[in-house]
JSON list of C-alpha atoms in Angstrom, two decimals:
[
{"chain": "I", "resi": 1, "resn": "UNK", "atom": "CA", "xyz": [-84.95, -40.13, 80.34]},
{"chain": "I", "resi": 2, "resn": "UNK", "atom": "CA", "xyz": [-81.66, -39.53, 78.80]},
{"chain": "I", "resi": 3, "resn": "UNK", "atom": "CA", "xyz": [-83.76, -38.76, 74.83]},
{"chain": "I", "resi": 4, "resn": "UNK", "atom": "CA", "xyz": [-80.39, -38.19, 72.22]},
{"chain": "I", "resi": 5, "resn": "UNK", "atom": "CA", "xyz": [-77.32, -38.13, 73.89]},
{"chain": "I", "resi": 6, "resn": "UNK", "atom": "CA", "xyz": [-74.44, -36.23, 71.87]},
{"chain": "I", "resi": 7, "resn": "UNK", "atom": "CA", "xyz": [-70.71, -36.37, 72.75]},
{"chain": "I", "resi": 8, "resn": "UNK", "atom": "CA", "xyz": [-68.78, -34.78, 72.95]},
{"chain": "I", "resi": 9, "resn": "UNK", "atom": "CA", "xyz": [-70.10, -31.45, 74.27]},
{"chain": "I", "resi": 10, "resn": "UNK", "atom": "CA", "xyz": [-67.23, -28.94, 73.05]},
{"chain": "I", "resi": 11, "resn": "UNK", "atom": "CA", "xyz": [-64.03, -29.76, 70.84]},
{"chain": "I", "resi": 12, "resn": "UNK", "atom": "CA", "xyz": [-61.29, -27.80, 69.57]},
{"chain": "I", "resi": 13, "resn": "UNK", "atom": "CA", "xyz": [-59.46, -28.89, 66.42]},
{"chain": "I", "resi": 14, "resn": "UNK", "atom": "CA", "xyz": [-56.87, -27.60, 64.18]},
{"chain": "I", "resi": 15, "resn": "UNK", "atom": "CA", "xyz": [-57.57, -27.26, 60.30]},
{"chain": "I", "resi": 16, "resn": "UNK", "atom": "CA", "xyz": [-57.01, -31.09, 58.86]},
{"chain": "I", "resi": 17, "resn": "UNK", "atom": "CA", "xyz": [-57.67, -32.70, 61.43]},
{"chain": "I", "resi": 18, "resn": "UNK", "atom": "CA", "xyz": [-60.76, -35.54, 61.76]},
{"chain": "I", "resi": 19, "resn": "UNK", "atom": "CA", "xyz": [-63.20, -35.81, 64.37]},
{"chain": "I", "resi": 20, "resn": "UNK", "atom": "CA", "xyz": [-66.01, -38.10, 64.55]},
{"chain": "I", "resi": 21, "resn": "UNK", "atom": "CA", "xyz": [-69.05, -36.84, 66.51]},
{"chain": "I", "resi": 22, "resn": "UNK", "atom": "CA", "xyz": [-71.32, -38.94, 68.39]},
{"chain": "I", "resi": 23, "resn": "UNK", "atom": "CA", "xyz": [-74.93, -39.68, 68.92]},
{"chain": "I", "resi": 24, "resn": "UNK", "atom": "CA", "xyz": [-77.13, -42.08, 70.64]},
{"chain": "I", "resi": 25, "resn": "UNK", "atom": "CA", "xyz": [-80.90, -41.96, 71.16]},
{"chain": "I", "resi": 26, "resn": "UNK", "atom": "CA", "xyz": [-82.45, -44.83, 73.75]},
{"chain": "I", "resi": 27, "resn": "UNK", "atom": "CA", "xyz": [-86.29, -44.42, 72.31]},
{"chain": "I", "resi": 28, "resn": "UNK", "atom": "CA", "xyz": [-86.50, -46.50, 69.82]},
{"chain": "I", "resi": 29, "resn": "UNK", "atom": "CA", "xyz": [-86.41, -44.45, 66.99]},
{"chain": "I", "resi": 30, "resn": "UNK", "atom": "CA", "xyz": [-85.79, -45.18, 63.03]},
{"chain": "I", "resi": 31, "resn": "UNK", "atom": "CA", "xyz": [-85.05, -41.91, 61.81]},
{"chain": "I", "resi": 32, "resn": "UNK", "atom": "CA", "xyz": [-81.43, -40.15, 62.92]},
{"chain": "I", "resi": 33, "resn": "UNK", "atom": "CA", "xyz": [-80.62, -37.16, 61.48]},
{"chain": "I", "resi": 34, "resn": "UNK", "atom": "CA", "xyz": [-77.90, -34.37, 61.71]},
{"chain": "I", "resi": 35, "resn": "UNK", "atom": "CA", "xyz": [-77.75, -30.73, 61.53]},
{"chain": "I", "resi": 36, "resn": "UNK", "atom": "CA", "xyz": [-75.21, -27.53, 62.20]},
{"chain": "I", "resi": 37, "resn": "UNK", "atom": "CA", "xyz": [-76.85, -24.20, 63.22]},
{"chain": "I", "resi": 38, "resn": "UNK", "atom": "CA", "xyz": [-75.02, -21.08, 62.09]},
{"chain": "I", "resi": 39, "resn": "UNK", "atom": "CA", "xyz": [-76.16, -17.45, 63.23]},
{"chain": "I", "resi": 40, "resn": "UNK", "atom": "CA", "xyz": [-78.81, -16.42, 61.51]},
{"chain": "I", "resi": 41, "resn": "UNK", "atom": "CA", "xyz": [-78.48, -19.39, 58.62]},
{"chain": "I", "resi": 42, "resn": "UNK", "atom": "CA", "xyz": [-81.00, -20.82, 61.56]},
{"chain": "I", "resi": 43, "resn": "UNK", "atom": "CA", "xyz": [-80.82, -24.77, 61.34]},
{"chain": "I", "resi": 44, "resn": "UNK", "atom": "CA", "xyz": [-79.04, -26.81, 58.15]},
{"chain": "I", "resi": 45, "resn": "UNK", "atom": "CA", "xyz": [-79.65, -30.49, 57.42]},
{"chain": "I", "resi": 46, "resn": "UNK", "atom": "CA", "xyz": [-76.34, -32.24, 56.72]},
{"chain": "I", "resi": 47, "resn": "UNK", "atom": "CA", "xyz": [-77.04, -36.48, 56.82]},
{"chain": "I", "resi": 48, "resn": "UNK", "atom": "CA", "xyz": [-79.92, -37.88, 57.71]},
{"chain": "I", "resi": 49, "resn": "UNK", "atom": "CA", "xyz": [-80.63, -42.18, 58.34]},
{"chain": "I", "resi": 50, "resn": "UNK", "atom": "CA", "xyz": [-84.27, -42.98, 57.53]},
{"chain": "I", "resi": 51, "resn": "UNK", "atom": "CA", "xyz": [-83.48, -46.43, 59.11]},
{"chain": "I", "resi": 52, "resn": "UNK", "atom": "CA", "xyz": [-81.16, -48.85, 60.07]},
{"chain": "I", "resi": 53, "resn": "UNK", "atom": "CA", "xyz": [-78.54, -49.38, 57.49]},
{"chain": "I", "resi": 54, "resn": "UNK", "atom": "CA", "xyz": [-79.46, -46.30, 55.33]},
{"chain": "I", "resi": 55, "resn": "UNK", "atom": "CA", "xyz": [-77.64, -42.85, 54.99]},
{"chain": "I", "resi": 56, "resn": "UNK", "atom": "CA", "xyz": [-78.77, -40.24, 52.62]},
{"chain": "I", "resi": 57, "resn": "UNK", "atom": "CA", "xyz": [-77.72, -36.36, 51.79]},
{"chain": "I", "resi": 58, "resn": "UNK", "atom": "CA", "xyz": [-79.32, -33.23, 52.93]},
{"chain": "I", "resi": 59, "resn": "UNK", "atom": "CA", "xyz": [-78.79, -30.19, 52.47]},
{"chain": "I", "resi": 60, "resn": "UNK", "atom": "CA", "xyz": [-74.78, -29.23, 53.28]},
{"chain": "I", "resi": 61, "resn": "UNK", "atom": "CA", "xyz": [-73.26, -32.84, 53.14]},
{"chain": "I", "resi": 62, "resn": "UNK", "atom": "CA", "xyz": [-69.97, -31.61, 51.92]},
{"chain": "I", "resi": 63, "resn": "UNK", "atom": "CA", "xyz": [-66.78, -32.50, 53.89]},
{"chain": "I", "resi": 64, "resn": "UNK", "atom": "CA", "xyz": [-68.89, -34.57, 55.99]},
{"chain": "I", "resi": 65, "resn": "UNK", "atom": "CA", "xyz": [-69.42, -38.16, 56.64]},
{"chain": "I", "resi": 66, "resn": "UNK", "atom": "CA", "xyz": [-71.93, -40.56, 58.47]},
{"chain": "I", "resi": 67, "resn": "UNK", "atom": "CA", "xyz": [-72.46, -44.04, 59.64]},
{"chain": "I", "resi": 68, "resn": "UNK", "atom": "CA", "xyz": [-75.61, -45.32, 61.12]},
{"chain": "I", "resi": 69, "resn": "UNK", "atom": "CA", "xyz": [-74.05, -48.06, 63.34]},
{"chain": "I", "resi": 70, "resn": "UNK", "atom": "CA", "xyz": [-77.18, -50.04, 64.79]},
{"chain": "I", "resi": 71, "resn": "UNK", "atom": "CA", "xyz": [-80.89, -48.16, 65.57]},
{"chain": "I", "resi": 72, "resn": "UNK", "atom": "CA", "xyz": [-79.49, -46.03, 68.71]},
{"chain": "I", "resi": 73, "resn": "UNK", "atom": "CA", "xyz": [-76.54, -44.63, 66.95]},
{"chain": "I", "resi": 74, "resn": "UNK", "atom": "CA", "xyz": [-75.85, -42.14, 64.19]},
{"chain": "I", "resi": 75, "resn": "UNK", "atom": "CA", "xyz": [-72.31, -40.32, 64.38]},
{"chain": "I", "resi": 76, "resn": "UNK", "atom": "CA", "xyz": [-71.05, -38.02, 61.92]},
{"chain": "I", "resi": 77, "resn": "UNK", "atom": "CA", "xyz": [-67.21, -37.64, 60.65]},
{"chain": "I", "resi": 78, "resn": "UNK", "atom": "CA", "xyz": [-65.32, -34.55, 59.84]},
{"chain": "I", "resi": 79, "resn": "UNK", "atom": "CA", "xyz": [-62.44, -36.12, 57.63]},
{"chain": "I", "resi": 80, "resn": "UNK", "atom": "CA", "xyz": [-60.36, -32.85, 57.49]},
{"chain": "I", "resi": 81, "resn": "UNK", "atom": "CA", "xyz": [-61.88, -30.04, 58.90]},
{"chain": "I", "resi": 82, "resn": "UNK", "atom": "CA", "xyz": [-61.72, -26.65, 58.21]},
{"chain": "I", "resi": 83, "resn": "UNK", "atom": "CA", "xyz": [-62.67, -23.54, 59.66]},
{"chain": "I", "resi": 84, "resn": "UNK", "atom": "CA", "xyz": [-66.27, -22.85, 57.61]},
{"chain": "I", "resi": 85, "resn": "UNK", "atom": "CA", "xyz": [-67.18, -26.32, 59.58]},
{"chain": "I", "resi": 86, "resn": "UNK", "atom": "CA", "xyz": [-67.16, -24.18, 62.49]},
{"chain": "I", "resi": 87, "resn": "UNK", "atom": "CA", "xyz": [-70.47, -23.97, 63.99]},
{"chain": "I", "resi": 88, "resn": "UNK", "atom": "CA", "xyz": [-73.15, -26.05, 66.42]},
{"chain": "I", "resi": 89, "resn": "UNK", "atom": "CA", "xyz": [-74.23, -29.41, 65.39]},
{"chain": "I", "resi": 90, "resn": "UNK", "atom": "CA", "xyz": [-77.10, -31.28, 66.28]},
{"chain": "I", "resi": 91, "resn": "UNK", "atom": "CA", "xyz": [-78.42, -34.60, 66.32]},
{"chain": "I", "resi": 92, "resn": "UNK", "atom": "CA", "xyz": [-82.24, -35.42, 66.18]},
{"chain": "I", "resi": 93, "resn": "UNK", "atom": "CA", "xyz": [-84.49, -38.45, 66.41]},
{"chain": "I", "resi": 94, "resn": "UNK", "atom": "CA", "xyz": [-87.89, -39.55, 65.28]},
{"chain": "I", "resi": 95, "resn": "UNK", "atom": "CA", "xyz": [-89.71, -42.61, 65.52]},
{"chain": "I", "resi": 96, "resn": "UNK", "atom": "CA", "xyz": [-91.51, -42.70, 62.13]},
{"chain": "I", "resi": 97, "resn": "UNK", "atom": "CA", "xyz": [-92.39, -40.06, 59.13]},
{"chain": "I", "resi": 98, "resn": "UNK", "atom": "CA", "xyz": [-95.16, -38.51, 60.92]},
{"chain": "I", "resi": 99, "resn": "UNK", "atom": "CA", "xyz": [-93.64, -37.68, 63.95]},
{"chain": "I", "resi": 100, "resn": "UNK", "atom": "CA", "xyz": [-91.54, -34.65, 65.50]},
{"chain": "I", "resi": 101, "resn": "UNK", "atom": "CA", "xyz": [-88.12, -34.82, 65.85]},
{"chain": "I", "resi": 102, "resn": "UNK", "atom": "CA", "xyz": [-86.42, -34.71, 68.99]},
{"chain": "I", "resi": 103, "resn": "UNK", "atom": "CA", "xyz": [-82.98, -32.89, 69.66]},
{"chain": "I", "resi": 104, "resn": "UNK", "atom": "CA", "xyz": [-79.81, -33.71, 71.47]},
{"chain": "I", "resi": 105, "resn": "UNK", "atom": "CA", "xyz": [-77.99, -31.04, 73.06]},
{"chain": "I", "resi": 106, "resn": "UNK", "atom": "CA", "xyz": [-75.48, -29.95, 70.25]},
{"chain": "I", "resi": 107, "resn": "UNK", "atom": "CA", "xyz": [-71.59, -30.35, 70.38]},
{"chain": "I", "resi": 108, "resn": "UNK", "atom": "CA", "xyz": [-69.94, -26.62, 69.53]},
{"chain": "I", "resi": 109, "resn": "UNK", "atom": "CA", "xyz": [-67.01, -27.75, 67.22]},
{"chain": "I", "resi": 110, "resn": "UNK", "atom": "CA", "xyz": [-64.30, -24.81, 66.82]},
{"chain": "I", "resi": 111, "resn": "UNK", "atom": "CA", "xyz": [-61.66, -25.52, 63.68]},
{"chain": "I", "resi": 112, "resn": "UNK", "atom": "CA", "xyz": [-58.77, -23.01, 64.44]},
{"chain": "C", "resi": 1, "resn": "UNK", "atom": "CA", "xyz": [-86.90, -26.19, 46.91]},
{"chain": "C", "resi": 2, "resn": "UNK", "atom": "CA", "xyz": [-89.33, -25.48, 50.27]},
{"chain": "C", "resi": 3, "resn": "UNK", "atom": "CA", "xyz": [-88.70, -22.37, 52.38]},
{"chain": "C", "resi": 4, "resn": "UNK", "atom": "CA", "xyz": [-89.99, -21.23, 55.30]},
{"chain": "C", "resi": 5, "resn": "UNK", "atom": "CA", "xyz": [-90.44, -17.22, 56.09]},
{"chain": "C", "resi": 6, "resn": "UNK", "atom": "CA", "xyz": [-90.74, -17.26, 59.93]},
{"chain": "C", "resi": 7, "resn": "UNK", "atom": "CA", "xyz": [-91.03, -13.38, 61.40]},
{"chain": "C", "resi": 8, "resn": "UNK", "atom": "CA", "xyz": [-90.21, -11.02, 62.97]},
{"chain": "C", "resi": 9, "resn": "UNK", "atom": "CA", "xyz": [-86.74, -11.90, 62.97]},
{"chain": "C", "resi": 10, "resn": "UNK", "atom": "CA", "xyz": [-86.43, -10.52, 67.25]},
{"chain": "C", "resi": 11, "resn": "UNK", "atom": "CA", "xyz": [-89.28, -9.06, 69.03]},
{"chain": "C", "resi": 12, "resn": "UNK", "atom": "CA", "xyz": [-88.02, -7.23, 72.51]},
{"chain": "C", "resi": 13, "resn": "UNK", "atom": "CA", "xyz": [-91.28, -7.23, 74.88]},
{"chain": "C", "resi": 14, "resn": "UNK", "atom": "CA", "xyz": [-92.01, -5.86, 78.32]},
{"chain": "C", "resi": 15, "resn": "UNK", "atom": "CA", "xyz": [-92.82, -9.05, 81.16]},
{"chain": "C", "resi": 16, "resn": "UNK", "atom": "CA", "xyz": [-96.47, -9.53, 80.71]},
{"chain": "C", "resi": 17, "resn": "UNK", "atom": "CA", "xyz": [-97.43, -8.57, 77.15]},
{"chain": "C", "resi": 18, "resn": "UNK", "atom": "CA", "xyz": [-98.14, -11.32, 74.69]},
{"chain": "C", "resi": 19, "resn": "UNK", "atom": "CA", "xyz": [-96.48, -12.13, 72.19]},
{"chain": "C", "resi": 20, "resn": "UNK", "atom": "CA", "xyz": [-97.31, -12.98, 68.00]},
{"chain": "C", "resi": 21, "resn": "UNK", "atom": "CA", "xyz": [-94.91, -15.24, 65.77]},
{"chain": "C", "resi": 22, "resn": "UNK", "atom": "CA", "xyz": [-95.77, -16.72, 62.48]},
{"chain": "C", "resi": 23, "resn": "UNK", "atom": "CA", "xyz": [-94.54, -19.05, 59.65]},
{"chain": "C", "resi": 24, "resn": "UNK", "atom": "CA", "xyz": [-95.44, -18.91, 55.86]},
{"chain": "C", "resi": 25, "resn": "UNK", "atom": "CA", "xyz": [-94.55, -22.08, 53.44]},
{"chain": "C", "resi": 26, "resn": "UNK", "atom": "CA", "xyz": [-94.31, -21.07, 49.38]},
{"chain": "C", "resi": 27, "resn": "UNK", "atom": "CA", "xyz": [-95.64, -24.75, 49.59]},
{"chain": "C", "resi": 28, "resn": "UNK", "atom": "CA", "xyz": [-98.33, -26.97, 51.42]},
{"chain": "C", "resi": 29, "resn": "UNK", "atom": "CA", "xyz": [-97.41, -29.01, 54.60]},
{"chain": "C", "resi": 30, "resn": "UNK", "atom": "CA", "xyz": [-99.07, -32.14, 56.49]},
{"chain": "C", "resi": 31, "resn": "UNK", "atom": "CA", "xyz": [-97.35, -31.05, 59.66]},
{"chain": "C", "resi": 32, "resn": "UNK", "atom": "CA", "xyz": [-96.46, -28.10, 61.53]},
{"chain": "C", "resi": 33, "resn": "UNK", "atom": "CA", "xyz": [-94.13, -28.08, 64.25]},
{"chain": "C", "resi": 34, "resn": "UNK", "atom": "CA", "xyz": [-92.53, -25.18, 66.77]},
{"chain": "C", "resi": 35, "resn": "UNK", "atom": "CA", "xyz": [-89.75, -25.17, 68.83]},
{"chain": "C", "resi": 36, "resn": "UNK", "atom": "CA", "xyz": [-87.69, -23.43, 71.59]},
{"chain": "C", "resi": 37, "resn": "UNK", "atom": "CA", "xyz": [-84.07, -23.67, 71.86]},
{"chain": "C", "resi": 38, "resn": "UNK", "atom": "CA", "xyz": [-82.74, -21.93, 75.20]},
{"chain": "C", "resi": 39, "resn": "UNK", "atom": "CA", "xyz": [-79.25, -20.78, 74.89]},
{"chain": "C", "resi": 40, "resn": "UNK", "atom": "CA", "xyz": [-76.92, -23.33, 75.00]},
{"chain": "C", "resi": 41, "resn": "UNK", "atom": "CA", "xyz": [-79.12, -26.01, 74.66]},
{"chain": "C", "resi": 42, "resn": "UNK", "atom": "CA", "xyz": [-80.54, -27.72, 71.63]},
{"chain": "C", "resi": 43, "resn": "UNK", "atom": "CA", "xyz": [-84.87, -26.97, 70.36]},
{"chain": "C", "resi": 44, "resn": "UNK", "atom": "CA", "xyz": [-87.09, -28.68, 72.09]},
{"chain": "C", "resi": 45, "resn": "UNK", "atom": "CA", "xyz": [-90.80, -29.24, 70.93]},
{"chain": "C", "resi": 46, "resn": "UNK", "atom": "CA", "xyz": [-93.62, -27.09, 72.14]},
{"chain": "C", "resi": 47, "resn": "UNK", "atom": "CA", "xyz": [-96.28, -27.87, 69.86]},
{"chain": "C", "resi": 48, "resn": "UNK", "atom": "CA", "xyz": [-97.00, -29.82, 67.15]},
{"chain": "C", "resi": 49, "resn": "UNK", "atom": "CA", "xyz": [-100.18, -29.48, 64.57]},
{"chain": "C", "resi": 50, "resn": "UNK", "atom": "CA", "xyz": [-101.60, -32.27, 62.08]},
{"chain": "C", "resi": 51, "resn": "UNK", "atom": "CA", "xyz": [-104.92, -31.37, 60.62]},
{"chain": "C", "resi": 52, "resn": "UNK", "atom": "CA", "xyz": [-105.39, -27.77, 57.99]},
{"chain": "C", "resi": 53, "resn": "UNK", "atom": "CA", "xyz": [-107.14, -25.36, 60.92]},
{"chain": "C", "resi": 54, "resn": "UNK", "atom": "CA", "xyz": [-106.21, -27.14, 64.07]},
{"chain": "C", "resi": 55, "resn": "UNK", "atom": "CA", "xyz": [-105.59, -24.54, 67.23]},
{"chain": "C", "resi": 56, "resn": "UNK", "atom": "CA", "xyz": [-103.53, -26.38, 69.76]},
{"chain": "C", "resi": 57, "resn": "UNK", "atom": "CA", "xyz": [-102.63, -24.98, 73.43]},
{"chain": "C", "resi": 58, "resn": "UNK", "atom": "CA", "xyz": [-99.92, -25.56, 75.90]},
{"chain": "C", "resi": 59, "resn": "UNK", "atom": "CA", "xyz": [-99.98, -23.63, 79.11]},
{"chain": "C", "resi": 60, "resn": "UNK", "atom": "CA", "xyz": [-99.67, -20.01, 77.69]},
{"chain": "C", "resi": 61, "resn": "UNK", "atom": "CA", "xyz": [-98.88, -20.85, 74.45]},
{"chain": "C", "resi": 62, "resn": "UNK", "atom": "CA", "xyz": [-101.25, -21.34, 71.35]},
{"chain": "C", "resi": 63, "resn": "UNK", "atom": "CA", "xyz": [-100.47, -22.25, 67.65]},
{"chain": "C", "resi": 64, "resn": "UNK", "atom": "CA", "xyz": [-102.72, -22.82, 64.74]},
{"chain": "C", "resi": 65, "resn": "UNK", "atom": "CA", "xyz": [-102.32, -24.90, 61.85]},
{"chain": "C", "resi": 66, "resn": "UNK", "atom": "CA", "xyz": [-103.49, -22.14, 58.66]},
{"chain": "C", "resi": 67, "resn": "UNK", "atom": "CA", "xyz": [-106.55, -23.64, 57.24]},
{"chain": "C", "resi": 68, "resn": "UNK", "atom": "CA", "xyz": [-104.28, -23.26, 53.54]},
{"chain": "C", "resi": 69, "resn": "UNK", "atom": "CA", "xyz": [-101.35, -25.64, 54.81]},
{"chain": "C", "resi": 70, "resn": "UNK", "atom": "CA", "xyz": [-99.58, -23.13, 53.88]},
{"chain": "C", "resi": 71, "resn": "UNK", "atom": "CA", "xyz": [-99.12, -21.21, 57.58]},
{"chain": "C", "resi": 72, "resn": "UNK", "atom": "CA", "xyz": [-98.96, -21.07, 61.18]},
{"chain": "C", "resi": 73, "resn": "UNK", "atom": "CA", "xyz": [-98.67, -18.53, 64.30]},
{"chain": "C", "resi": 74, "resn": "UNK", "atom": "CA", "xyz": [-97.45, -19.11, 67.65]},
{"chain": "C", "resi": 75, "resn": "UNK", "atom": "CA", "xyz": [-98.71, -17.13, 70.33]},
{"chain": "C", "resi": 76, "resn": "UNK", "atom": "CA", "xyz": [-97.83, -16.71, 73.92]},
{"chain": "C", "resi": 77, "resn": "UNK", "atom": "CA", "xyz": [-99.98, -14.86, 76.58]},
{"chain": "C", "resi": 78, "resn": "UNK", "atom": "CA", "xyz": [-98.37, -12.71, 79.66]},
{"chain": "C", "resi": 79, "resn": "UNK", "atom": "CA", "xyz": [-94.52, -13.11, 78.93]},
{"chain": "C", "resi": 80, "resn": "UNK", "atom": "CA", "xyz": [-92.74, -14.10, 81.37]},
{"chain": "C", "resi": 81, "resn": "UNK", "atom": "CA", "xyz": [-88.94, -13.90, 81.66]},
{"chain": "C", "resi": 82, "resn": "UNK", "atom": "CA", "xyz": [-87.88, -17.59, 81.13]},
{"chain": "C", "resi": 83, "resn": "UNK", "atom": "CA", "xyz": [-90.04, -17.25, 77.48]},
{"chain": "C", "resi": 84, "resn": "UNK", "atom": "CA", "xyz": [-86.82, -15.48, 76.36]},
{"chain": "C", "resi": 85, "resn": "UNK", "atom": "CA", "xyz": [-84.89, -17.93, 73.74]},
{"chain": "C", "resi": 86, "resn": "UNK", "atom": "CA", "xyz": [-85.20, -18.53, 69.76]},
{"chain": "C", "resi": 87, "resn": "UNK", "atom": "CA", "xyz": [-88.13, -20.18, 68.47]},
{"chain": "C", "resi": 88, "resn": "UNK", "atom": "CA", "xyz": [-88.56, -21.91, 65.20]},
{"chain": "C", "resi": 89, "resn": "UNK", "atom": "CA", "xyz": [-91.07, -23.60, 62.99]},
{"chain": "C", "resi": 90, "resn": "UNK", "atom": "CA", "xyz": [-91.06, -26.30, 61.06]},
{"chain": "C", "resi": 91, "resn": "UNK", "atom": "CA", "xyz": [-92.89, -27.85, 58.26]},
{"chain": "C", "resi": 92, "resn": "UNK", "atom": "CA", "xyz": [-93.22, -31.46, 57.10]},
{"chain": "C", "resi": 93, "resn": "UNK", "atom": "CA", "xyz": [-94.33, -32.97, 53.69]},
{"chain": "C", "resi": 94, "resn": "UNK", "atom": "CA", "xyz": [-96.03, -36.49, 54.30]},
{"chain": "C", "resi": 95, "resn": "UNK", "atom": "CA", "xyz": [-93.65, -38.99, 52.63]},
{"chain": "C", "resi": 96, "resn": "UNK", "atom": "CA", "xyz": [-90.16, -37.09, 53.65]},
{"chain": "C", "resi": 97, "resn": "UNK", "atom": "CA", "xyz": [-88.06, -37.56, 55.69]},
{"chain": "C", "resi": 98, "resn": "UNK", "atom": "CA", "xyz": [-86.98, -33.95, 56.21]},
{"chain": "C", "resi": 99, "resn": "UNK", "atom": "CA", "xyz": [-88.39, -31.22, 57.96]},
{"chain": "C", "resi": 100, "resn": "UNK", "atom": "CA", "xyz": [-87.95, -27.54, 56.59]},
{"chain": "C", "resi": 101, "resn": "UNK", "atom": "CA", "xyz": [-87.33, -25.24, 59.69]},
{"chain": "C", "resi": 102, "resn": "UNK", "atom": "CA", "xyz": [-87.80, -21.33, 59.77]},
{"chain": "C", "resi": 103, "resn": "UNK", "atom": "CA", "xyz": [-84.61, -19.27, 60.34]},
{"chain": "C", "resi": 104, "resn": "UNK", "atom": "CA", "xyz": [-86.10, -18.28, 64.08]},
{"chain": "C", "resi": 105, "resn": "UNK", "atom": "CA", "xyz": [-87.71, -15.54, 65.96]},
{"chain": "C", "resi": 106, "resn": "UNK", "atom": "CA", "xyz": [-85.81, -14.15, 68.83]},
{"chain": "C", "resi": 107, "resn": "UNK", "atom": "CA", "xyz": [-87.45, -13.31, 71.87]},
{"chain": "C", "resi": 108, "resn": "UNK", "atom": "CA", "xyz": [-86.11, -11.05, 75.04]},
{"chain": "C", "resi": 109, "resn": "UNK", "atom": "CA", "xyz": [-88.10, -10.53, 77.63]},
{"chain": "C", "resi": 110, "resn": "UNK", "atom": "CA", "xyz": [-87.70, -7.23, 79.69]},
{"chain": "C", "resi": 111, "resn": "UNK", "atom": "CA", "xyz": [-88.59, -8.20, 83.44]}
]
């Protein structure tokens, strides 16, 4: 079961560059959100897609964009990074409102 | 907005002791949820709690759902060594869409 697939795993980018990262979940899911975890600022919502066709803020959307592409995938777009986007982000999954969310693996995004 | 207070922050334990975590919410939740993220790797759902006063187990670990909405512990009997990671709650409104998470509890394990 492959759950949410993010890619890629690591990147390295200079300050202004863009960088789109990826997600895909194969369960089915309507809800696709995504997240960066700082030390001890413990897990941040960014974007989240409630469903198909349907993007809203969270809680640190700035310098960040997002495109829900069809059900299985959710990616999320640096435009021109910069080093405070430095950190580990995470996509997650759930099926409806009243269920968990499951978590990809993270990509660790490094903005020299 | 909501917050979460999740404590301690780290907890260092000896192999074999158990082990207390909790969460409070300055609001009321429908759903409580805990995770474990391993380093390196992303959380990944131990338990999850629906109903005000629900006590759910898994293996060695046991959470409760506080009977005010407003709480829950995790517990985990006779560490072991591959317990060691960051746990976090969560909490979940019925009607959102987002979850509030707790800033984590650390855990080492001394073998």
């Amino acid at each position: 079961n492959a759950g949410v697939t993010q890619t890629p795993k690591f990147q390295v980018l200079k300050t202004g560059q863009s960088m789109t990262l990826q997600c895909a979940q194969d369960m089915n899911h309507n809800s696709m959100y995504w997240y960066r975890q700082d030390p001890g600022m413990g897990l941040r919502l960014i974007y989240y897609s409630a469903s198909e066709g349907t993007t809203d803020k969270g809680e640190v959307p700035n310098g960040y964009n997002v495109s829900r592409l069809n059900k299985r995938e959710f990616s999320l777009r640096l435009e021109s990074a910069a080093p405070s986007q430095t950190s580990v982000y995470f996509c997650a999954s759930k099926e409806n409102s009243n269920q968990p969310q499951h978590f990809g693996d993270g990509t660790r995004l490094s903005i020299l | 907005g909501q917050q979460l207070n999740q404590s301690p922050q780290s907890m260092f334990i000896q192999e074999g002791e158990d082990v207390s975590m909790n969460c409070t919410s300055s609001s009321i939740f429908n759903t409580w949820l805990w995770y474990k993220q391993d380093p390196g790797e992303g959380p990944v759902l131990l338990i999850a709690l629906y109903k005000a006063g629900e006590l759910t187990s898994n293996g060695r670990l046991t959470a409760q759902f506080g009977i005010t909405r407003k709480d829950s512990f995790l517990n985990i009997s006779a560490s072991i060594p591959s317990d060691v990671g960051i746990y976090f709650c969560a909490g979940h409104d019925r009607g959102s869409e987002k979850l509030v998470f707790g800033k984590g509890t650390k855990l080492t394990v001394n073998p």
